[in-house]
Amino acid sequence: MSEITAKLKEVLTSVLPITLIVVILHFTISPLESDMFYAFLIGSALVILGLTVFLFGIDQGLEPIGQGIGNAITHSNSYAVLITISLVLGFFISYAEPDIHILANQVDSVTSGQFNKTLMVVAVSAGLGVMMTLGMLRILRSVRLKYVFTAAYGLIFVLSQFSSADFLAISFDASGATTGAVTVPFMLALAAGVSSLKRDSRMGEADSFGLVGISSTGAILGVLVAGIFLDVDKLEGTLPETEIATANMLESYGSKLISIARDAFLSLLPIIIVYILFQIFSFKHKKNKVIDIVRGIVMTFVGLVIFLLGVNGGFMEVGARLGMQLASMESSIPVLLVSLLLGLTTVLAEPAVLVLTHQVEDVTGGSVNRTLVLIFLSVAVGTSILMSALRILIPDIQLWMYLLPGFGLSVILAYFVPDLFVGMAFDAGGVASGPMTATFSLAFVQGIAAQVPTADVVTDGFGMIAIVAMMPIVAIELLGALYQAKSRKLSLAAKIRKRIVGGNYG
Amino acid sequence: MDKHIETAGNKYQILTLILSDSRCHKCIHIAKGKGLFGGIATIGRGTVSSSVLNALGIKSQKREIISFLLEKDKSEEILDCFTTELQLHEPGHGIAFTSPVILADRRVDEVQNNDDKAMMEERDMFKKLTVIVDRGMGQDVMDIARKAGVRGGTIMHGRGVGAEYTEKLFGVEIEPEKELVLILIPDDLVSKVVNALYEVFQLEEAGKGILFVEPVDEVRGLFQPSHHDNDK
């Protein structure tokens, strides 16, 4: 049983911090209604349970499928096969992601129907499909990541000159929305499957990362390109504010279950279909293996539903309420402090973060410690939420003042950091903006915006995910730089020490 | 030849531990306290015997494999120390074992080299050569071994552990990436390959890499065309 308790312990250490902070806030400066507080506690329990089941499911279902497909594509030794499969797969993974439809609906209403929701979803999915294909080709052709990201973000910068700031924010949010809890582990496994076949181990290691980062630029590019043709200048329409239901908590959970289950199933559907096709034409797995994978998929599904139920049923409303209560205080110190704390802790409970940090350990043979990666991610997202809150409180801060230097720095740093960390960093950007951020933190920031007269709930909310997607890139690249410096110092120190000791061996 | 090398290099042993994540942490800590150098840790998957877990599809669990090259007279004491500290005498806590090493820490010198040649005709035996180098150099090791006549090898992923790694980043110890190259070589090539590797990687110097040779009993699946070339 030790394996289950170990996983449970890991999930507990990632979910308990955020729970504790809300509990402390409840008993001190920001009391919640008792119904909401209990709903939150139930939500936390569901998140812990769901995440544990989900992670086992990923291990047994999604990872073998992703790696298998990656291997099979590479073995086909045909660019036609690779390009076709990546394009189709990329398009449908994104199309099936529920978050992107929610975002598209919002965009549809704020642009008064000018940017049609179907068009938006298709633009994002097409962009993601194209960039994912380029990302796969890059692995095989060994094009360095820094060049790919320089080109992609250069293009985004050029295109952004032709669109309004609000629209830019939407495009970055689209990239955050497409890289959901199911997509990220699948893409990570796919990239690992392709890169594991390469001869040079050092490049192979670095190449298992970066696909998520490259794909998410596709979503941004898709929206920006579509925007140029549409010529949308200003966001005008209004967004119907999500009502904070204070109704019976059981009811609120019950009504959400069906829609969540449908969403979760839809986001898994493309992967299931692809697995069936590959099983018939390529894998031809034995019966036992198929049973393992089916069980894995079922566990992924069940875990995801329980997790999302907890987040949507218990976390979202608490986030919005905390944001409103803290923002209505006289001093702005508490709200800033709490945004930092919430950012620090929510990212730990993101499902994809747990998957990414494990893959980092696996790929580097344990040399890049997952605790370190978590510390840096946590600080990065904490800062991001703090920056978002600041932007709402101080209307003079424009979104581009964050994004331009931030993404500029990420691309420049890519030239000074080992390739492994560049890939990890850009993947982490996509990973950090998962379901936790998109519901809890977003609701919190929108809650603040609702209380600040100068703020606009829609536009300020839209920019937040862009910031959350940006800061982890810089943070992980900095970790890479520090890591490199320390390793160098270490090998030097080891030499000297050994010489003194007399060269025990070697 | 066997005798010669064995008596000369007899003073080393390999201590291998297979532990869970958390115990591995503790083990490295103890190793540091004991002043052990040059360990290597790799990640593996252990089996699960519980039928409940198997029914849930959980068929393997993460394990870390840690190896230290130790002087023989010390290894008993250190093995005992690990056993008590990590409670290895209780089931499910991990495994530790020592295995013999023929050659470590130096070149094969000329005298033995001649012996090699004398022995070559008589027996067709193999030795297991392990080289631990910095990350990315495993391929170079293979290239050199190939030039010296070896046909192939296996590169594994690991990280260096031990008392020499003292750097910390926010309280987390930095353990640099290493590569572990396993090569099965016929006896007659041992000295040639080992010397070539010493030459190129300057293994006499501290911190450049670790090399050791272990005995092997039976080998299957290896083919040795170089023999036929020699015969001609």
XYZ file of C-alpha atoms in Angstrom:
738
model
C 0.000 0.000 0.000
C 2.995 2.275 0.416
C 2.628 3.495 -3.130
C -0.862 4.849 -2.480
C 0.108 6.492 0.790
C 3.165 8.014 -0.858
C 1.059 9.513 -3.644
C -1.557 10.673 -1.179
C 1.122 12.326 0.916
C 2.429 14.118 -2.132
C -1.053 15.342 -3.076
C -1.716 16.399 0.507
C 1.422 18.512 0.585
C 0.279 20.197 -2.621
C -3.351 20.862 -1.660
C -3.140 21.505 2.094
C -1.237 24.810 1.847
C -4.029 26.538 -0.087
C -6.656 25.007 2.182
C -4.829 26.203 5.279
C -4.537 29.749 3.993
C -8.258 29.971 3.295
C -9.045 28.490 6.712
C -6.759 30.999 8.422
C -8.313 33.870 6.471
C -11.766 32.623 7.414
C -10.969 32.784 11.103
C -9.122 36.087 10.932
C -9.654 38.921 8.495
C -12.070 37.550 5.964
C -14.800 35.335 7.420
C -16.898 33.430 4.912
C -20.496 32.329 5.268
C -20.573 28.982 6.972
C -22.212 27.294 3.973
C -19.489 28.508 1.683
C -16.807 27.541 4.153
C -18.099 23.985 4.428
C -18.435 23.765 0.661
C -14.796 24.786 0.466
C -13.702 22.116 2.939
C -15.621 19.471 0.989
C -14.084 20.891 -2.180
C -10.580 20.483 -0.734
C -11.264 16.878 0.161
C -12.574 16.241 -3.351
C -9.529 17.924 -4.885
C -7.183 15.735 -2.831
C -9.030 12.555 -3.706
C -9.485 13.505 -7.359
C -5.886 14.527 -7.859
C -4.590 11.265 -6.380
C -6.754 9.125 -8.653
C -6.015 11.373 -11.628
C -2.241 11.084 -11.205
C -2.406 7.278 -11.095
C -4.579 7.399 -14.195
C -2.080 9.571 -16.043
C 0.714 7.121 -15.197
C -1.203 4.128 -16.456
C -3.272 5.548 -19.292
C -2.256 8.817 -20.862
C 1.493 8.432 -20.513
C 1.787 5.044 -22.238
C -0.547 6.228 -25.011
C 1.396 9.449 -25.553
C 4.780 7.738 -25.527
C 3.532 4.930 -27.726
C 2.195 7.340 -30.315
C 5.415 9.354 -30.187
C 7.440 6.186 -30.761
C 5.161 4.934 -33.517
C 5.252 8.248 -35.363
C 9.042 8.341 -35.210
C 9.357 4.733 -36.332
C 7.124 5.390 -39.326
C 10.096 7.382 -40.600
C 7.816 9.454 -42.783
C 7.322 13.200 -42.548
C 3.913 12.853 -44.196
C 2.720 10.620 -41.350
C 4.227 12.839 -38.679
C 2.767 16.039 -40.090
C -0.700 14.606 -40.693
C -0.994 13.003 -37.282
C 0.387 16.017 -35.400
C -1.872 18.464 -37.221
C -5.025 16.437 -36.688
C -4.148 15.493 -33.113
C -3.172 19.050 -32.161
C -6.343 20.494 -33.644
C -8.699 18.105 -31.905
C -6.941 18.102 -28.527
C -7.414 21.838 -28.438
C -10.928 21.727 -29.912
C -12.015 19.290 -27.215
C -10.638 21.366 -24.325
C -13.668 22.700 -22.393
C -11.827 25.801 -21.151
C -11.358 27.124 -24.646
C -15.114 27.016 -25.277
C -15.783 28.934 -22.073
C -13.260 31.561 -23.102
C -14.686 31.707 -26.636
C -18.149 32.320 -25.243
C -16.845 35.180 -23.140
C -15.002 36.669 -26.094
C -18.085 36.323 -28.244
C -20.083 38.374 -25.783
C -17.460 41.060 -25.093
C -16.932 41.653 -28.809
C -20.726 41.758 -29.297
C -20.555 38.747 -31.578
C -17.908 40.235 -33.860
C -15.449 37.547 -32.908
C -17.681 34.552 -33.329
C -17.106 31.786 -30.807
C -16.795 29.027 -33.401
C -14.260 31.084 -35.301
C -12.279 31.654 -32.124
C -12.169 27.953 -31.219
C -11.166 27.004 -34.766
C -8.476 29.713 -34.926
C -6.974 28.594 -31.611
C -7.102 24.906 -32.522
C -5.628 25.426 -35.967
C -2.825 27.535 -34.501
C -2.112 24.900 -31.884
C -2.147 22.113 -34.460
C 0.338 23.923 -36.687
C 2.697 24.835 -33.857
C 2.533 21.365 -32.313
C 3.520 19.934 -35.687
C 6.444 22.356 -35.863
C 7.352 21.368 -32.320
C 7.454 17.685 -33.295
C 9.495 18.437 -36.411
C 11.876 20.457 -34.281
C 12.606 17.464 -32.075
C 13.446 15.285 -35.055
C 15.456 17.917 -36.885
C 17.238 18.972 -33.654
C 16.472 22.659 -34.039
C 17.464 24.407 -30.822
C 14.541 25.562 -28.698
C 15.837 29.086 -28.296
C 15.594 29.696 -32.045
C 12.038 28.350 -32.179
C 10.928 30.525 -29.281
C 12.721 33.584 -30.645
C 10.899 33.138 -33.943
C 7.510 32.419 -32.353
C 7.578 35.274 -29.868
C 9.090 37.594 -32.473
C 6.120 36.851 -34.702
C 3.721 37.371 -31.776
C 5.372 40.735 -31.096
C 5.016 41.827 -34.730
C 1.405 40.671 -34.931
C 0.566 42.322 -31.627
C 1.394 45.680 -33.171
C -1.695 45.241 -35.336
C -4.102 44.429 -32.546
C -5.455 46.133 -29.465
C -4.150 45.449 -25.989
C -7.383 43.778 -24.929
C -7.202 41.461 -27.847
C -3.622 40.555 -27.029
C -4.738 39.632 -23.526
C -7.420 37.352 -24.972
C -4.898 35.626 -27.194
C -2.593 34.875 -24.258
C -5.515 33.599 -22.252
C -6.389 31.293 -25.105
C -2.963 29.728 -24.810
C -3.501 29.221 -21.105
C -6.920 27.710 -21.727
C -5.763 25.144 -24.282
C -3.054 23.698 -22.075
C -5.374 21.974 -19.652
C -5.004 19.114 -17.236
C -5.338 16.447 -19.910
C -3.454 18.109 -22.758
C -0.238 18.808 -20.898
C 0.544 15.299 -19.623
C -0.342 13.900 -23.025
C 1.938 16.320 -24.887
C 4.764 15.733 -22.408
C 4.498 11.985 -22.992
C 4.303 12.479 -26.752
C 7.471 14.571 -26.775
C 9.224 12.057 -24.535
C 8.196 9.274 -26.916
C 9.677 11.039 -29.914
C 12.846 12.294 -28.251
C 13.694 9.023 -26.513
C 14.657 7.568 -29.870
C 17.402 10.067 -30.457
C 21.026 9.083 -30.241
C 22.497 11.954 -28.307
C 21.286 11.560 -24.759
C 21.914 15.131 -23.783
C 19.805 16.531 -26.586
C 17.253 13.749 -26.099
C 16.837 14.856 -22.524
C 16.355 18.489 -23.447
C 13.984 17.567 -26.244
C 11.458 15.880 -24.007
C 10.438 19.384 -22.998
C 9.311 22.373 -24.987
C 6.428 20.872 -26.954
C 3.807 22.303 -24.595
C 5.480 25.725 -24.741
C 5.680 25.740 -28.525
C 2.102 24.521 -28.909
C 0.755 27.226 -26.647
C 2.326 29.924 -28.833
C 0.178 28.421 -31.604
C -2.976 29.375 -29.747
C -1.738 32.956 -29.352
C -0.779 33.197 -33.023
C -4.119 31.713 -34.101
C -6.114 34.370 -32.259
C -3.853 37.220 -33.382
C -4.002 36.187 -37.044
C -7.775 35.815 -36.917
C -7.978 39.211 -35.215
C -6.146 40.938 -38.045
C -8.744 39.801 -40.551
C -11.594 40.735 -38.244
C -10.272 44.149 -37.319
C -11.699 44.253 -33.811
C -10.436 47.373 -32.069
C -12.120 47.740 -28.769
C -13.911 45.369 -26.488
C -17.303 46.854 -25.870
C -19.929 44.361 -24.819
C -20.375 43.360 -21.225
C -19.884 40.050 -19.612
C -22.695 38.615 -17.525
C -21.077 38.314 -14.121
C -20.998 34.863 -12.691
C -23.460 34.783 -9.868
C -22.246 33.689 -6.534
C -24.682 31.025 -5.552
C -25.385 30.803 -1.869
C -27.888 28.072 -2.415
C -27.707 24.641 -0.918
C -24.168 23.327 -1.291
C -25.291 19.845 -2.165
C -27.367 21.286 -4.945
C -24.460 23.288 -6.277
C -22.313 20.166 -6.405
C -25.052 18.049 -7.943
C -25.902 20.419 -10.752
C -22.251 20.746 -11.700
C -21.521 17.051 -11.800
C -23.172 16.347 -15.127
C -21.640 19.241 -17.041
C -18.207 18.546 -15.563
C -18.404 14.870 -16.431
C -19.335 15.772 -20.005
C -16.474 18.284 -20.273
C -13.943 15.857 -18.872
C -15.105 13.135 -21.219
C -14.909 15.454 -24.215
C -11.368 16.512 -23.408
C -10.313 12.860 -23.196
C -12.227 11.844 -26.316
C -9.608 12.729 -28.980
C -6.980 10.767 -27.056
C -9.298 7.779 -26.707
C -10.106 7.814 -30.430
C -6.460 8.120 -31.380
C -5.594 5.243 -29.066
C -8.247 3.028 -30.660
C -6.939 3.852 -34.141
C -3.316 3.227 -33.155
C -4.266 0.037 -31.332
C -5.917 -1.314 -34.493
C -3.287 -0.214 -36.989
C -0.021 0.080 -35.096
C 0.284 -0.954 -31.438
C -1.662 -4.222 -31.513
C -1.206 -4.462 -27.732
C -1.987 -7.680 -25.925
C -5.228 -7.952 -23.990
C -3.607 -7.332 -20.581
C -1.961 -4.162 -21.756
C -5.230 -2.890 -23.225
C -6.984 -3.551 -19.912
C -4.247 -1.591 -18.107
C -4.622 1.356 -20.428
C -8.412 1.356 -20.341
C -8.257 1.284 -16.558
C -5.801 4.156 -16.727
C -8.154 6.198 -18.881
C -11.088 5.465 -16.589
C -9.016 6.522 -13.567
C -7.945 9.699 -15.345
C -11.572 10.471 -16.105
C -12.890 9.729 -12.615
C -10.029 11.610 -10.985
C -10.493 14.617 -13.244
C -14.236 14.768 -12.592
C -13.772 14.603 -8.814
C -10.995 17.204 -8.971
C -12.942 19.644 -11.155
C -16.037 19.138 -9.040
C -14.061 20.149 -5.968
C -12.535 23.159 -7.688
C -15.754 24.408 -9.258
C -18.027 23.535 -6.366
C -15.918 24.763 -3.506
C -12.999 26.862 -4.662
C -14.340 29.243 -7.279
C -16.904 31.027 -5.131
C -14.526 31.288 -2.212
C -11.980 32.887 -4.545
C -14.413 35.529 -5.748
C -15.687 36.222 -2.249
C -12.191 36.570 -0.783
C -11.234 38.962 -3.570
C -14.257 41.179 -2.919
C -13.945 41.198 0.854
C -10.248 41.951 0.886
C -10.472 44.619 -1.806
C -13.181 46.453 0.118
C -10.848 46.915 3.086
C -9.360 50.326 3.623
C -5.743 49.379 3.284
C -4.624 47.605 0.156
C -1.879 45.728 1.984
C -4.023 42.705 2.977
C -5.310 42.130 -0.543
C -1.808 42.285 -2.015
C -0.403 40.010 0.650
C -3.175 37.485 0.201
C -2.815 37.502 -3.589
C 0.845 36.636 -3.150
C 0.012 33.832 -0.713
C -2.768 32.416 -2.873
C -0.521 32.444 -5.922
C 2.263 30.713 -4.013
C -0.026 27.898 -2.960
C -2.553 27.378 -5.786
C 0.094 26.417 -8.322
C 1.156 23.494 -6.123
C -2.298 21.967 -6.539
C -2.303 22.192 -10.357
C -2.490 18.636 -11.704
C -0.144 19.287 -14.615
C 2.481 20.759 -12.288
C 2.733 17.453 -10.454
C 3.058 15.619 -13.757
C 5.700 17.997 -15.093
C 7.880 17.923 -11.990
C 7.833 14.125 -12.030
C 8.820 14.029 -15.646
C 11.662 16.429 -14.866
C 12.978 14.016 -12.237
C 12.582 10.999 -14.485
C 14.291 12.594 -17.452
C 17.245 13.966 -15.507
C 17.730 10.835 -13.413
C 16.696 12.755 -10.318
C 19.397 15.358 -10.708
C 16.995 18.274 -11.103
C 15.154 18.082 -7.829
C 11.397 18.507 -8.055
C 11.259 20.450 -4.808
C 13.446 23.123 -6.378
C 11.246 23.329 -9.457
C 8.192 23.622 -7.217
C 9.770 26.408 -5.160
C 10.527 28.442 -8.262
C 7.113 27.824 -9.817
C 5.420 28.766 -6.596
C 7.298 32.036 -6.232
C 6.647 32.822 -9.892
C 2.893 32.343 -9.685
C 2.730 34.151 -6.348
C 4.378 37.136 -7.978
C 2.048 36.855 -10.970
C -1.116 37.084 -8.896
C 0.423 39.937 -6.926
C 1.210 41.728 -10.199
C -2.346 41.151 -11.419
C -3.773 42.607 -8.231
C -1.448 45.613 -8.486
C -2.573 46.210 -12.038
C -6.189 46.388 -10.904
C -5.438 48.732 -8.025
C -3.212 51.026 -10.106
C -4.976 51.721 -13.406
C -1.838 53.244 -14.942
C -0.178 49.869 -15.245
C -0.891 48.495 -18.696
C -0.725 44.823 -19.471
C 2.018 45.259 -22.063
C 4.265 46.784 -19.388
C 4.369 43.311 -17.864
C 4.248 41.166 -20.961
C 6.804 42.896 -23.171
C 9.712 42.885 -20.716
C 8.649 39.528 -19.321
C 8.504 37.618 -22.553
C 11.465 39.600 -23.892
C 13.496 38.465 -20.902
C 12.348 34.847 -21.323
C 13.561 34.771 -24.905
C 16.878 36.469 -24.087
C 17.531 34.201 -21.095
C 16.991 31.197 -23.369
C 20.385 31.992 -24.899
C 22.202 31.740 -21.563
C 20.562 28.724 -19.976
C 20.978 24.984 -20.711
C 18.485 23.727 -23.300
C 16.865 21.420 -20.778
C 15.791 24.363 -18.645
C 14.594 26.377 -21.635
C 12.185 23.580 -22.562
C 11.099 23.061 -18.976
C 10.577 26.787 -18.502
C 8.310 27.301 -21.498
C 6.387 24.130 -20.663
C 5.982 25.339 -17.103
C 4.372 28.481 -18.470
C 1.615 26.389 -19.994
C 1.419 24.115 -16.997
C 0.994 26.800 -14.356
C -2.130 28.206 -15.991
C -4.214 25.106 -15.342
C -7.696 24.574 -13.908
C -6.797 25.838 -10.425
C -5.567 29.158 -11.746
C -8.342 29.447 -14.307
C -11.026 29.054 -11.656
C -9.831 29.933 -8.176
C -7.197 32.586 -8.853
C -9.140 34.109 -11.737
C -12.252 34.358 -9.574
C -10.171 35.986 -6.842
C -8.752 38.598 -9.206
C -12.156 39.247 -10.741
C -13.528 39.603 -7.233
C -10.974 42.349 -6.558
C -11.827 44.006 -9.861
C -15.516 44.010 -8.964
C -14.743 46.111 -5.862
C -12.368 48.589 -7.476
C -14.269 51.338 -9.301
C -11.547 52.023 -11.869
C -11.184 48.389 -12.823
C -12.984 46.480 -15.524
C -13.902 42.936 -14.568
C -13.506 41.671 -18.106
C -10.238 43.133 -19.323
C -8.435 42.872 -16.017
C -9.504 39.281 -15.671
C -8.355 38.480 -19.168
C -4.801 39.607 -18.610
C -4.176 37.572 -15.488
C -3.654 34.220 -17.160
C -1.135 35.804 -19.524
C 0.929 36.921 -16.533
C 0.661 33.518 -14.873
C 1.868 31.936 -18.104
C 4.816 34.326 -18.316
C 6.406 34.438 -14.864
C 7.172 30.698 -14.564
C 9.199 30.885 -17.769
C 11.478 33.539 -16.330
C 11.639 31.770 -12.970
C 12.599 28.347 -14.327
C 15.172 29.896 -16.634
C 16.684 31.660 -13.638
C 16.718 28.318 -11.825
C 18.576 26.923 -14.818
C 21.164 29.695 -14.648
C 21.667 29.182 -10.903
C 21.800 25.443 -11.372
C 24.440 25.733 -14.052
C 26.547 28.062 -11.925
C 26.277 25.795 -8.887
C 27.105 22.644 -10.850
C 30.232 24.275 -12.248
C 31.342 25.401 -8.832
C 30.603 21.931 -7.538
C 32.706 20.046 -10.051
C 35.551 22.456 -9.326
C 35.215 21.981 -5.587
C 35.025 18.226 -5.991
C 38.296 18.212 -7.864
C 40.120 20.188 -5.226
C 38.653 18.206 -2.361
C 39.541 14.901 -3.932
C 43.075 16.011 -4.504
C 43.436 16.832 -0.816
C 41.883 13.586 0.321
C 44.258 11.818 -1.959
C 41.873 10.644 -4.610
C 39.887 8.039 -2.818
C 39.012 6.570 -6.151
C 38.745 7.800 -9.634
C 45.971 -12.745 -15.737
C 42.874 -13.194 -13.657
C 44.884 -13.931 -10.579
C 47.209 -11.075 -11.110
C 44.526 -8.475 -11.438
C 42.401 -9.959 -8.734
C 45.118 -9.871 -6.127
C 46.134 -6.393 -7.156
C 42.671 -4.835 -7.223
C 41.100 -6.863 -4.505
C 40.760 -4.026 -2.095
C 37.535 -2.656 -3.536
C 33.921 -3.652 -3.384
C 30.711 -2.225 -4.771
C 27.982 -1.478 -2.270
C 24.572 -1.276 -3.907
C 21.389 -0.169 -2.191
C 17.885 -0.273 -3.628
C 15.636 2.042 -1.670
C 12.466 4.081 -1.807
C 12.548 7.813 -2.428
C 12.566 8.955 1.174
C 15.027 6.307 2.354
C 17.317 7.223 -0.490
C 17.385 10.730 0.867
C 18.342 9.475 4.290
C 20.926 7.127 2.832
C 22.676 9.928 0.945
C 22.675 11.961 4.121
C 24.337 9.144 6.051
C 26.829 8.602 3.248
C 27.800 12.243 3.453
C 28.265 11.966 7.189
C 30.507 8.962 6.629
C 32.519 10.869 4.088
C 31.799 8.548 1.190
C 32.705 9.883 -2.239
C 31.775 9.145 -5.782
C 28.404 7.474 -5.379
C 25.911 7.256 -8.185
C 22.130 7.094 -7.962
C 19.785 6.002 -10.722
C 16.014 5.783 -10.808
C 14.289 2.476 -11.357
C 10.982 0.785 -10.836
C 10.414 -1.924 -8.253
C 7.672 -4.509 -8.335
C 4.566 -4.431 -6.203
C 3.371 -7.591 -4.525
C 0.100 -6.346 -3.039
C -2.825 -7.786 -4.963
C -5.014 -4.806 -4.092
C -2.568 -2.442 -5.752
C -2.197 -4.731 -8.738
C -5.950 -4.718 -9.184
C -5.794 -0.936 -9.287
C -3.202 -1.153 -12.009
C -0.366 -0.017 -9.761
C 2.257 -2.525 -10.773
C 5.468 -0.748 -10.036
C 6.847 1.760 -7.602
C 9.668 4.203 -7.789
C 12.994 2.980 -6.488
C 16.413 4.530 -6.343
C 19.503 2.437 -6.928
C 22.581 3.845 -5.220
C 26.068 2.450 -5.670
C 29.279 3.283 -3.906
C 32.747 2.055 -4.692
C 34.295 1.212 -1.326
C 37.522 -0.099 0.044
C 36.906 -3.644 1.109
C 38.009 -3.297 4.709
C 35.564 -0.439 5.187
C 32.600 -1.822 3.324
C 31.475 -4.275 6.003
C 31.259 -1.542 8.580
C 29.410 0.796 6.234
C 26.988 -1.911 5.160
C 26.185 -2.587 8.816
C 25.746 1.095 9.466
C 23.281 1.454 6.571
C 21.446 -1.651 7.733
C 20.784 -0.275 11.189
C 20.159 3.335 10.141
C 17.751 2.422 7.340
C 16.248 -0.551 9.208
C 16.972 -2.854 6.318
C 16.469 -5.913 8.508
C 12.740 -5.280 8.344
C 10.862 -6.354 5.222
C 9.920 -3.732 2.663
C 12.552 -1.250 3.723
C 15.024 -1.837 0.954
C 17.895 -3.997 -0.135
C 21.651 -3.646 0.175
C 24.406 -5.892 -1.101
C 28.100 -5.839 -1.879
C 29.739 -7.351 -4.915
C 33.357 -7.906 -5.854
C 35.457 -5.612 -8.016
C 38.528 -6.711 -9.907
C 40.005 -3.453 -10.910
C 39.458 0.122 -9.939
C 41.281 3.387 -9.588
C 44.227 2.733 -11.896
C 45.484 1.613 -15.250
C 46.377 -1.919 -16.088
C 50.162 -1.805 -16.215
C 52.420 -3.320 -18.798
C 53.252 -6.539 -16.933
C 49.642 -7.523 -16.732
C 49.212 -6.537 -20.279
C 51.643 -9.228 -21.289
C 49.855 -11.716 -19.117
C 46.680 -10.818 -20.899
C 48.103 -11.844 -24.178
C 49.278 -15.136 -22.797
C 45.873 -15.894 -21.371
C 43.967 -14.758 -24.388
C 44.105 -17.964 -26.322
C 43.040 -20.146 -23.467
C 39.761 -18.751 -22.329
C 36.945 -16.726 -23.720
C 35.819 -14.828 -20.666
C 34.208 -11.459 -20.168
C 34.421 -8.675 -17.648
C 31.903 -5.986 -16.879
C 33.322 -2.515 -17.229
C 31.485 0.414 -15.645
C 32.439 4.001 -16.357
C 30.790 6.935 -14.622
C 31.299 10.281 -16.320
C 29.643 13.670 -16.471
C 26.420 13.986 -18.357
C 26.787 13.964 -22.138
C 30.148 12.195 -22.103
C 28.716 8.668 -22.164
C 28.694 8.742 -25.927
C 32.373 9.754 -25.951
C 33.175 6.830 -23.673
C 31.448 4.520 -26.126
C 33.267 6.037 -29.081
C 36.645 5.414 -27.451
C 35.693 1.926 -26.313
C 34.594 1.147 -29.869
C 37.904 2.315 -31.243
C 39.604 -0.032 -28.812
C 37.581 -2.927 -30.176
C 34.409 -3.060 -28.074
C 31.226 -3.645 -30.020
C 28.571 -1.953 -27.907
C 27.452 -0.799 -24.493
C 24.580 0.643 -22.514
C 24.322 4.199 -21.270
C 22.245 4.901 -18.180
C 21.151 8.040 -16.527
C 22.128 8.906 -13.006
C 23.238 11.581 -10.636
C 26.306 11.888 -8.512
C 25.838 11.571 -4.758
C 28.314 11.676 -1.922
C 30.289 13.888 0.391
C 31.879 15.929 -2.389
C 28.557 17.450 -3.410
C 28.013 20.154 -0.887
C 26.445 22.943 -2.933
C 22.922 23.862 -2.003
C 20.270 25.922 -3.725
C 17.576 27.129 -1.329
C 18.405 24.293 1.013
C 18.122 21.637 -1.666
C 21.308 19.782 -2.454
C 22.517 19.929 -6.031
C 23.411 16.535 -7.399
C 24.996 16.820 -10.826
C 23.881 14.622 -13.680
C 26.078 11.690 -14.550
C 26.099 8.984 -17.116
C 26.806 5.387 -16.335
C 28.219 3.305 -19.178
C 28.065 -0.481 -18.929
C 30.218 -2.489 -21.300
C 30.848 -6.217 -21.363
C 34.340 -6.753 -22.683
C 36.330 -9.864 -23.416
C 39.340 -10.348 -21.136
C 41.845 -9.683 -23.859
C 40.465 -6.210 -24.436
C 40.210 -5.125 -20.791
C 43.624 -3.556 -20.513
C 43.426 -1.910 -23.912
C 40.021 -0.337 -23.273
C 40.795 0.670 -19.692
C 44.084 2.276 -20.671
C 42.527 4.066 -23.617
C 39.808 5.476 -21.373
C 42.356 6.530 -18.758
C 44.358 8.224 -21.465
C 41.520 10.207 -23.009
C 39.539 11.125 -19.915
C 42.588 11.602 -17.650
C 40.902 9.496 -15.012
C 43.913 9.708 -12.710
C 42.886 13.246 -12.005
C 40.239 13.629 -9.367
C 36.736 14.534 -10.475
C 37.116 13.353 -14.049
C 35.269 10.114 -13.739
C 35.198 6.700 -12.130
C 36.001 3.399 -13.751
C 35.833 -0.121 -12.361
C 35.783 -3.686 -13.624
C 33.655 -6.442 -12.179
C 33.836 -10.180 -12.784
C 31.211 -11.875 -14.916
C 30.453 -15.573 -15.035
C 28.420 -16.417 -18.075
C 27.613 -14.280 -21.062
C 25.074 -14.916 -23.767
C 24.061 -12.858 -26.730
C 27.441 -11.264 -27.325
C 29.236 -11.841 -30.591
C 32.869 -11.214 -31.098
C 33.913 -10.826 -34.714
C 37.194 -9.271 -33.607
C 38.306 -12.754 -32.534
C 37.983 -14.097 -36.000
C 39.851 -11.113 -37.316
C 42.675 -11.837 -34.906
C 42.799 -15.455 -35.918
C 43.282 -14.527 -39.488
